[in-house]
PDB file of C-alpha atoms in Angstrom:
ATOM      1  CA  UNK G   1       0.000   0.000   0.000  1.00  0.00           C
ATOM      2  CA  UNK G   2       1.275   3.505  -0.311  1.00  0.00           C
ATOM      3  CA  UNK G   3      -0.502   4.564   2.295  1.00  0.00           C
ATOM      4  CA  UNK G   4      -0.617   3.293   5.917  1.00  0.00           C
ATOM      5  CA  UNK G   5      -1.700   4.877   8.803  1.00  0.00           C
ATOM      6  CA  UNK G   6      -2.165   2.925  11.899  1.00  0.00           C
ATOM      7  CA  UNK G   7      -4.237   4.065  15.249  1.00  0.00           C
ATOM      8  CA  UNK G   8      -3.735   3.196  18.426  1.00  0.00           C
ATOM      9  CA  UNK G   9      -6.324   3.743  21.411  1.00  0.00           C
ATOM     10  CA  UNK G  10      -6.364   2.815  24.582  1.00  0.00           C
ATOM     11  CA  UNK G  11      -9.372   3.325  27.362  1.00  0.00           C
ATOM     12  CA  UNK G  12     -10.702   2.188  30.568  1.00  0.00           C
ATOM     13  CA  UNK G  13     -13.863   3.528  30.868  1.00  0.00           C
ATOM     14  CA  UNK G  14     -12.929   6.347  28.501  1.00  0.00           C
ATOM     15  CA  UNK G  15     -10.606   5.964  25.566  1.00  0.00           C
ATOM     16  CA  UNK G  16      -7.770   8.081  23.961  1.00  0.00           C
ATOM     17  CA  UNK G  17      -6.169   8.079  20.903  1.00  0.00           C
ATOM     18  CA  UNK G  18      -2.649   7.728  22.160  1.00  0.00           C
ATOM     19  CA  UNK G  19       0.801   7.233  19.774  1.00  0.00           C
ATOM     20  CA  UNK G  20       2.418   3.206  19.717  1.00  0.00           C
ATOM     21  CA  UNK G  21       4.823   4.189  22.685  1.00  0.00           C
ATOM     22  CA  UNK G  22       2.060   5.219  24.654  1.00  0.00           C
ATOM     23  CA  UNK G  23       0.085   2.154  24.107  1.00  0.00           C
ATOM     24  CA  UNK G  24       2.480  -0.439  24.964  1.00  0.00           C
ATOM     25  CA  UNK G  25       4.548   1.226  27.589  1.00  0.00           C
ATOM     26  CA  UNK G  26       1.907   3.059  29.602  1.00  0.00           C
ATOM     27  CA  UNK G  27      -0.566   0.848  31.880  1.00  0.00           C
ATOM     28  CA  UNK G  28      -4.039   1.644  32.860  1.00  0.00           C
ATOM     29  CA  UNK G  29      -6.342   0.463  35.750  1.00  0.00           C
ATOM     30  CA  UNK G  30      -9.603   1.126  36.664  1.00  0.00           C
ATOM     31  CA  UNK G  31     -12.748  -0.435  35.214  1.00  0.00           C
ATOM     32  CA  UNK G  32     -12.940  -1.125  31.403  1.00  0.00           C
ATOM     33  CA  UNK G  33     -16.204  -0.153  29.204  1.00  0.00           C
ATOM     34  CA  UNK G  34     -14.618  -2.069  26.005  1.00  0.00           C
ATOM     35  CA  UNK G  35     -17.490  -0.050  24.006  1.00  0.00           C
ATOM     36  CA  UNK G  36     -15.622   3.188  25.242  1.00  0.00           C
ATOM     37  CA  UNK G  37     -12.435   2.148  22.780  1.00  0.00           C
ATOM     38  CA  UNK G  38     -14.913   1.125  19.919  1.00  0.00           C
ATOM     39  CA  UNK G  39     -16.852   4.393  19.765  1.00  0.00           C
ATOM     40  CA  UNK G  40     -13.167   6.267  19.494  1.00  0.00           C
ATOM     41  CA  UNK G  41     -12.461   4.127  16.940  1.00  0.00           C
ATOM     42  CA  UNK G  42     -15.887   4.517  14.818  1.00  0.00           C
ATOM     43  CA  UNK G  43     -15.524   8.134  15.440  1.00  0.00           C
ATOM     44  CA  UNK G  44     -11.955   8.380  13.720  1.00  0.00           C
ATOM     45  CA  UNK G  45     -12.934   5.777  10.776  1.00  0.00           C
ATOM     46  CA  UNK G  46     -15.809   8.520   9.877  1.00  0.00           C
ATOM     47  CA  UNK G  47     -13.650  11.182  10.503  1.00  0.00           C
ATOM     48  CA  UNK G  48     -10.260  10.566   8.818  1.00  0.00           C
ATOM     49  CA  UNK G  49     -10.851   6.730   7.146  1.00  0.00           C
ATOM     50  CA  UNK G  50     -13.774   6.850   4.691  1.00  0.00           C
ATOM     51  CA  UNK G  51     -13.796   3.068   3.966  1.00  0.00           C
ATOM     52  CA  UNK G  52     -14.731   3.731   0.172  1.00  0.00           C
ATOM     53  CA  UNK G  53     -11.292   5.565  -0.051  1.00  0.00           C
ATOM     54  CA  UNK G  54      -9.466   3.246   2.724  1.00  0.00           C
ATOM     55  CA  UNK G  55      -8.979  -0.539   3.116  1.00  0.00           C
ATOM     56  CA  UNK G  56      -9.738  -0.853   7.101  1.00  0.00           C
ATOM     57  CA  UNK G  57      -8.355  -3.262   9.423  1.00  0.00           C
ATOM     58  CA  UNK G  58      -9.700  -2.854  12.946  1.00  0.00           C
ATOM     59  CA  UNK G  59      -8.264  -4.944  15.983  1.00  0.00           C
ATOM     60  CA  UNK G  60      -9.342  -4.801  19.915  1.00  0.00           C
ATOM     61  CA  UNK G  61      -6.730  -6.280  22.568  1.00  0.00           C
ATOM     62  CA  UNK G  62      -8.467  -6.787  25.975  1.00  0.00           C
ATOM     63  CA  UNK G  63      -8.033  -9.400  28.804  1.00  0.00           C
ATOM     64  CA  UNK G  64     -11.369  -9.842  28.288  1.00  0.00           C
ATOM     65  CA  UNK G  65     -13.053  -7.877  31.017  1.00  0.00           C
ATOM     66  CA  UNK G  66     -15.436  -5.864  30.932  1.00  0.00           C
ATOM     67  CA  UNK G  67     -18.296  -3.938  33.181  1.00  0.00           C
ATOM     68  CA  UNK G  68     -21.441  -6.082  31.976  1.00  0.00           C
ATOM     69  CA  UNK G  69     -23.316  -3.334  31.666  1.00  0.00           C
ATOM     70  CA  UNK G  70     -21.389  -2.044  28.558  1.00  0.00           C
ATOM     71  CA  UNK G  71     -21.310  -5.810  26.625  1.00  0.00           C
ATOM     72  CA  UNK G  72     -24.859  -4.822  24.881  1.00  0.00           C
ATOM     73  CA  UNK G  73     -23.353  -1.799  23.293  1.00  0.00           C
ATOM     74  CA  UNK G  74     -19.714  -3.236  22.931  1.00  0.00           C
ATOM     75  CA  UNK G  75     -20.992  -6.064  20.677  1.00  0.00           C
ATOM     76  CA  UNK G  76     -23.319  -3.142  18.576  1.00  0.00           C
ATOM     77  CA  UNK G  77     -19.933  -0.735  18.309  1.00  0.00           C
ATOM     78  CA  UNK G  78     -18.063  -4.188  17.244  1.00  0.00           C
ATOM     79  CA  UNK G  79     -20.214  -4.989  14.632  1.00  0.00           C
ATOM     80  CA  UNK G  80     -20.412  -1.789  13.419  1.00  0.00           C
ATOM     81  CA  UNK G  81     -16.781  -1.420  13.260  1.00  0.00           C
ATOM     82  CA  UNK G  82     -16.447  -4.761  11.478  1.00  0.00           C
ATOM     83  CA  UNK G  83     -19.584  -4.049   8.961  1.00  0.00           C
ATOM     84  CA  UNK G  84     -16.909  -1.358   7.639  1.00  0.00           C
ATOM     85  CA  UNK G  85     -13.662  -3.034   8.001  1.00  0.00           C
ATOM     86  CA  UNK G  86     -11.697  -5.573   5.381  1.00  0.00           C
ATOM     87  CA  UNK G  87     -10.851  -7.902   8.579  1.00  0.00           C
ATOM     88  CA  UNK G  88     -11.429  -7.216  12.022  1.00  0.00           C
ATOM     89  CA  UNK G  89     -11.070  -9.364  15.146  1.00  0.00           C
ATOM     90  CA  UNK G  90     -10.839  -9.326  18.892  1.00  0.00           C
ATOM     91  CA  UNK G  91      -7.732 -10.824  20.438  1.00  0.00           C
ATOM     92  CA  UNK G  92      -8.066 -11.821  23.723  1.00  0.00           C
ATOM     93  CA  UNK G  93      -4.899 -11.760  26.235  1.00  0.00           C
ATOM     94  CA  UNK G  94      -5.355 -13.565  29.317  1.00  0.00           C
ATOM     95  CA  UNK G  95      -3.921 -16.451  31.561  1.00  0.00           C
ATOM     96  CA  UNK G  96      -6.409 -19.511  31.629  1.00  0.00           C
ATOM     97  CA  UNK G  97      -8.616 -18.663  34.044  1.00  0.00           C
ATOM     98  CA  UNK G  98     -12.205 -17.686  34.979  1.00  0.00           C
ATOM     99  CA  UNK G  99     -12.994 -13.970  33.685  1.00  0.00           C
ATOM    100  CA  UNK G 100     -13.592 -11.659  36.882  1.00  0.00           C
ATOM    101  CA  UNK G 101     -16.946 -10.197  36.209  1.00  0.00           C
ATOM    102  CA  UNK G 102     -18.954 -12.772  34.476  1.00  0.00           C
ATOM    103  CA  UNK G 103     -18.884 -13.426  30.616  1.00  0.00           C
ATOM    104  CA  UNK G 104     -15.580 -13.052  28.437  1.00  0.00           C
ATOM    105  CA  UNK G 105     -15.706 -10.349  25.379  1.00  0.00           C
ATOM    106  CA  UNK G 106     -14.650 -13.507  23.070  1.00  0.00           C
ATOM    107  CA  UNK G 107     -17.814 -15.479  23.977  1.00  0.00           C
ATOM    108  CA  UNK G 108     -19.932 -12.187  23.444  1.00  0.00           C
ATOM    109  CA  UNK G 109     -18.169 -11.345  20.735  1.00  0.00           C
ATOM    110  CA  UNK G 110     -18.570 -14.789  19.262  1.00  0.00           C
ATOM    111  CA  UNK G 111     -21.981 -13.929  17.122  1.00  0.00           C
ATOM    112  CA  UNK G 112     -19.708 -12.473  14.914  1.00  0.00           C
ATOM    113  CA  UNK G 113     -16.871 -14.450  13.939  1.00  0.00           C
ATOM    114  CA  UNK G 114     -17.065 -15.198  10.356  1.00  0.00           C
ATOM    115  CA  UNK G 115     -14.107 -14.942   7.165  1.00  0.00           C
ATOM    116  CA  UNK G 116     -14.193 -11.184   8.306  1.00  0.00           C
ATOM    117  CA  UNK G 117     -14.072 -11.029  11.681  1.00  0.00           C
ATOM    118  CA  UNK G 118     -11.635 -13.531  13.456  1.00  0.00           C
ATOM    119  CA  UNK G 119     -11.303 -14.102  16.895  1.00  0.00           C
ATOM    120  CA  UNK G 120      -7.906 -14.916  19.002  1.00  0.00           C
ATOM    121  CA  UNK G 121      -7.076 -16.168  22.354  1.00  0.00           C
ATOM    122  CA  UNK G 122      -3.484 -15.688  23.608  1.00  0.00           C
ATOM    123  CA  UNK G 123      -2.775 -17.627  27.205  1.00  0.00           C
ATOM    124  CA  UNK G 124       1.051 -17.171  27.097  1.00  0.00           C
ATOM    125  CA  UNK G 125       3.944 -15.991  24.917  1.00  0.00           C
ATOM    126  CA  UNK G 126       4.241 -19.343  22.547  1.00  0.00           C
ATOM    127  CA  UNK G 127       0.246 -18.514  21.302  1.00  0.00           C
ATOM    128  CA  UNK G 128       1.081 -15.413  19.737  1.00  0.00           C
ATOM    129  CA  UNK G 129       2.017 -16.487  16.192  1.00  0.00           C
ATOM    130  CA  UNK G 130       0.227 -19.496  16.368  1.00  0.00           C
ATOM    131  CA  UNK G 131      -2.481 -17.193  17.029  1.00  0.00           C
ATOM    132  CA  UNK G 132      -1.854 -14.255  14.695  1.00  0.00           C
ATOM    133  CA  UNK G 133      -1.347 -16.545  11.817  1.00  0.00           C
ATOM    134  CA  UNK G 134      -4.948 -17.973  12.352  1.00  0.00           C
ATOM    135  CA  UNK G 135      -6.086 -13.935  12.465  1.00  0.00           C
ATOM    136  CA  UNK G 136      -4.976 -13.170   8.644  1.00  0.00           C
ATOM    137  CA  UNK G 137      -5.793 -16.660   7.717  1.00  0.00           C
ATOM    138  CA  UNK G 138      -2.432 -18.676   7.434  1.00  0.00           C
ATOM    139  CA  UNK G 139      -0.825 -21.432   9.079  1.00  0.00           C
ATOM    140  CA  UNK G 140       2.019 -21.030  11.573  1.00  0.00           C
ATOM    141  CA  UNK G 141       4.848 -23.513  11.319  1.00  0.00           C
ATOM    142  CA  UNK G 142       6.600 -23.846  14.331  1.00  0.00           C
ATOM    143  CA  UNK G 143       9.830 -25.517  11.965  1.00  0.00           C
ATOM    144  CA  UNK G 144      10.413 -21.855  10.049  1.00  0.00           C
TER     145      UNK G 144
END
C-alpha cells in the first residue's frame, strides 16, 4: 500500500487516541467499558478513514473484562466497526482462568466471527504467532 496509517487507542472507561509508545509502555487500571475504545475508533474511521477511499483493518486487545453493563453496546460498536472493516477481530490476552466479572468479550463477541471477523485467544507468549497466523488466515509452522 502507499498509504498506511495505523491508530492506536487505549481506554478504561474512557478511551484516547494515544501514539504506539504510549500504548504499549503506559498501563491503565480502573474499570474497562470495552465499548468506550470502539466508539473512538468509529468516530476516527468517519472522521479521517472513509472506507470507500481506505482498506480498514480494525483490531481490539483486551483481557477480556469488561463492566457487563457495557457488553450490549460493545458487541453493537463491534459490529459496526467490522460491517466497515476488510478484517477485524478481537484478540483476547489472558492467563487460563475464569474472567472476573462474568462473561468473556470472546464469547460475546462470538456472534460475529465469520471470514471477516476472526477471533484470538493468547494464554502465554508461545500462542502469539500461532495465534496471529490464524487472524490473517495462514498457518504457523513452528519448523520456520
Amino acid at each position: 500500500y502507499q498509504n498506511v496509517e495505523i491508530v492506536f487507542i487505549s481506554h478504561t472507561t474512557v478511551a484516547n487516541e494515544v501514539n504506539e509508545d504510549d500504548f504499549f509502555k503506559k498501563a491503565s487500571s480502573g474499570g474497562t467499558f470495552i465499548s468506550s475504545g470502539l466508539s473512538l475508533a468509529e468516530e476516527i474511521v468517519d472522521e479521517r478513514f472513509a472506507p470507500s477511499s481506505w482498506n480498514i483493518y480494525t483490531f481490539h486487545c483486551s483481557d477480556g473484562d469488561n463492566w457487563s453493563e457495557d457488553n450490549e453496546k460493545a458487541l453493537d460498536k463491534m459490529k459496526k466497526l467490522s460491517n466497515v472493516s476488510q478484517l477485524s477481530g478481537y484478540i483476547q490476552i489472558k492467563p487460563e482462568q475464569e474472567t472476573l466479572w462474568g462473561q468473556e468479550m470472546a464469547e460475546i463477541f462470538s456472534v460475529l466471527e465469520s471470514d471477516s471477523f476472526k477471533i484470538c485467544k493468547i494464554r502465554d507468549k508461545n500462542d502469539v504467532w500461532p495465534e496471529f497466523a490464524k487472524l490473517f488466515g495462514g498457518k504457523y509452522d513452528i519448523n520456520v
